Short mmCIF file of C-alpha atoms in Angstrom, two decimals:
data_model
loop_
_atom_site.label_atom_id
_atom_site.label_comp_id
_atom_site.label_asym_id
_atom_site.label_seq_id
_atom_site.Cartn_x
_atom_site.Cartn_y
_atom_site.Cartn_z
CA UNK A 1 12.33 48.57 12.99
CA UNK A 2 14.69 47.04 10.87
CA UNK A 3 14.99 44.03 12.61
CA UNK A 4 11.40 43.54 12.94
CA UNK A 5 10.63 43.68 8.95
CA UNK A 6 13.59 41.15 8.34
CA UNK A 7 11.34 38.69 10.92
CA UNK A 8 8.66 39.39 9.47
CA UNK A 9 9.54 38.80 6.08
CA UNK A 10 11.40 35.58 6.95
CA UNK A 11 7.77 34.29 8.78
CA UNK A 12 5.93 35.19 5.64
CA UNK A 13 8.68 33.85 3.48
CA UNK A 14 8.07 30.33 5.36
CA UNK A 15 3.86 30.15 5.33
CA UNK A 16 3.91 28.81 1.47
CA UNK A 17 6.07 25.92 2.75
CA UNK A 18 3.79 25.27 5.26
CA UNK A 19 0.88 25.24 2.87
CA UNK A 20 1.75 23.09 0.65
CA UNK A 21 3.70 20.10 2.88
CA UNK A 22 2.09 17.17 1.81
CA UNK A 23 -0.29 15.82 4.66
CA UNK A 24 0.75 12.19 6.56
CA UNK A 25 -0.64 9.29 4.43
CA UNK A 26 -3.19 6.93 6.30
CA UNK A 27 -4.31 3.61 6.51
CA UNK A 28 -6.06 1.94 4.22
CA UNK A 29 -10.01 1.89 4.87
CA UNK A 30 -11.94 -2.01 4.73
CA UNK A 31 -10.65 -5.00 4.52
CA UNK A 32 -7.93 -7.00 2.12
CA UNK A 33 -8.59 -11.11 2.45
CA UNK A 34 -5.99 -13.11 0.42
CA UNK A 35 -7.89 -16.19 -0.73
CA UNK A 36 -7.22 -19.76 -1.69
CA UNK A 37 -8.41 -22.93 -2.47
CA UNK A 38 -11.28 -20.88 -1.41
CA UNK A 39 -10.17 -20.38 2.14
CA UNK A 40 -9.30 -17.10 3.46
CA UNK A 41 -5.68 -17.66 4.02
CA UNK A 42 -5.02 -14.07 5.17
CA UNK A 43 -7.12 -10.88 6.39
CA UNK A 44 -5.98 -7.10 7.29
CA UNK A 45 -8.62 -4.69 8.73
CA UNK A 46 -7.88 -0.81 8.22
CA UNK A 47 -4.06 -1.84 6.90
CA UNK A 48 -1.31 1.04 7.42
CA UNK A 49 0.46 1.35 4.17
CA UNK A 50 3.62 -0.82 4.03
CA UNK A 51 4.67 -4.52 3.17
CA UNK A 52 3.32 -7.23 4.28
CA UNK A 53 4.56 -11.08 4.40
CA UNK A 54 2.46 -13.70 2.66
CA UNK A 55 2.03 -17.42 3.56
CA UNK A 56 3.73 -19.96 1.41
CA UNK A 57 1.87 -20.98 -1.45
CA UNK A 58 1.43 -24.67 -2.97
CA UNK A 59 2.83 -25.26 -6.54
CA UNK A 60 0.28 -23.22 -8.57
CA UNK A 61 -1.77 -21.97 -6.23
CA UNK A 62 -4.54 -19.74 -7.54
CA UNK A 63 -4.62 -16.80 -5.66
CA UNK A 64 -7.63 -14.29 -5.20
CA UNK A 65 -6.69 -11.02 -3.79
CA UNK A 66 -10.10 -9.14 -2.57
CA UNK A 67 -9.70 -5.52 -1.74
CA UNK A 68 -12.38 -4.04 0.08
CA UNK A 69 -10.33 -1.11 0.58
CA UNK A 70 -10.12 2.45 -0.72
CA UNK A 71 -6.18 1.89 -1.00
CA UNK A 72 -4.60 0.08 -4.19
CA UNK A 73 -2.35 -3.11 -3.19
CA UNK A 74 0.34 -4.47 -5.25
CA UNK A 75 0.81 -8.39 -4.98
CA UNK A 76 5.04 -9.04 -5.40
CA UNK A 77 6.38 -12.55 -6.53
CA UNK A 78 8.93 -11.91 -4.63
CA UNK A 79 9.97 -11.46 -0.64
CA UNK A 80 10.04 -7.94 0.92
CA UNK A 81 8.02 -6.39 -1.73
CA UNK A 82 10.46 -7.23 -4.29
CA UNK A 83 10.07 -8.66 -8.29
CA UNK A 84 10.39 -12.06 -8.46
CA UNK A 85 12.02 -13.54 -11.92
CA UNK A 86 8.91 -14.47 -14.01
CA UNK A 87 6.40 -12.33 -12.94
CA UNK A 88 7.41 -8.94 -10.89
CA UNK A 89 3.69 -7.59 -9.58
CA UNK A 90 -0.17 -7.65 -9.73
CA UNK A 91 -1.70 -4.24 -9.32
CA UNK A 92 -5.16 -4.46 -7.39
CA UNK A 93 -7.13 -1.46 -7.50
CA UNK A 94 -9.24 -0.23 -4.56
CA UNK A 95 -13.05 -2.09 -4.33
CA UNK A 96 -11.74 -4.73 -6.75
CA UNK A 97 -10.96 -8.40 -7.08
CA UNK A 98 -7.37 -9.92 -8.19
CA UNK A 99 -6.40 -13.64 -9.44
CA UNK A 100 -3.24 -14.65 -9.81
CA UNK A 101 -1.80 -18.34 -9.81
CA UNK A 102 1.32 -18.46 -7.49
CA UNK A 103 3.83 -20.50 -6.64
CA UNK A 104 6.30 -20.27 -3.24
CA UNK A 105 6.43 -16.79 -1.16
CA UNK A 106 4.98 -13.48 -2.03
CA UNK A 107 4.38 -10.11 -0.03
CA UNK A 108 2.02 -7.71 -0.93
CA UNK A 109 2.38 -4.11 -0.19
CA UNK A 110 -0.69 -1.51 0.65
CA UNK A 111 -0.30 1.71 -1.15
CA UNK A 112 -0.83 4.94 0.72
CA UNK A 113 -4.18 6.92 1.08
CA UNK A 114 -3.74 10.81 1.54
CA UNK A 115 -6.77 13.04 3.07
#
């Protein structure tokens, strides 16, 4: 009998872990089109969260992020989804439109979405 409330209690002892595990994050919903020049240079449908490489860009390039998802994105001046020297990021927020003038190689990184 002993042994059985010691079980017991461990099991019970474990169900608020269980309850409050945070839940897998999920892709982004919509589309994200990265746009110059007024040509769509790039375009991700339903993106997973995670980085993503961006094209080369001209010597001042203006930029125009569209997010058409329900997922922020952060634009990076830098590789990887790192800071670059003069300007580190560009928050876009979900169902919004970004401009940015850029210069060289960028990333951009899609934030996670949680049910």
């Amino acid at each position: 009998m002993r042994r059985v409330l010691s079980t017991l209690g461990a099991l019970l002892a474990t169900v608020p872990l269980t309850l409050t595990a945070p839940g897998q994050a999920l892709a982004a919903t919509g589309k994200l089109i990265i746009m110059t020049e007024g040509v769509a240079r790039n375009q991700f449908f339903d993106p997973a969260p995670g980085c993503y490489g961006l094209p080369s860009f001209r010597l001042l390039s203006r930029v125009r992020v569209i997010n058409q998802t329900n997922a922020d994105v952060i634009l990076y001046s830098g590789e990887n989804c790192r800071p670059g020297l003069l300007r580190a990021t560009t928050r876009v927020r979900a169902g919004t439109v970004g401009e940015r003038t850029l210069t060289g190689t960028h990333s951009i990184q899609v934030q996670p979405t949680w049910p």
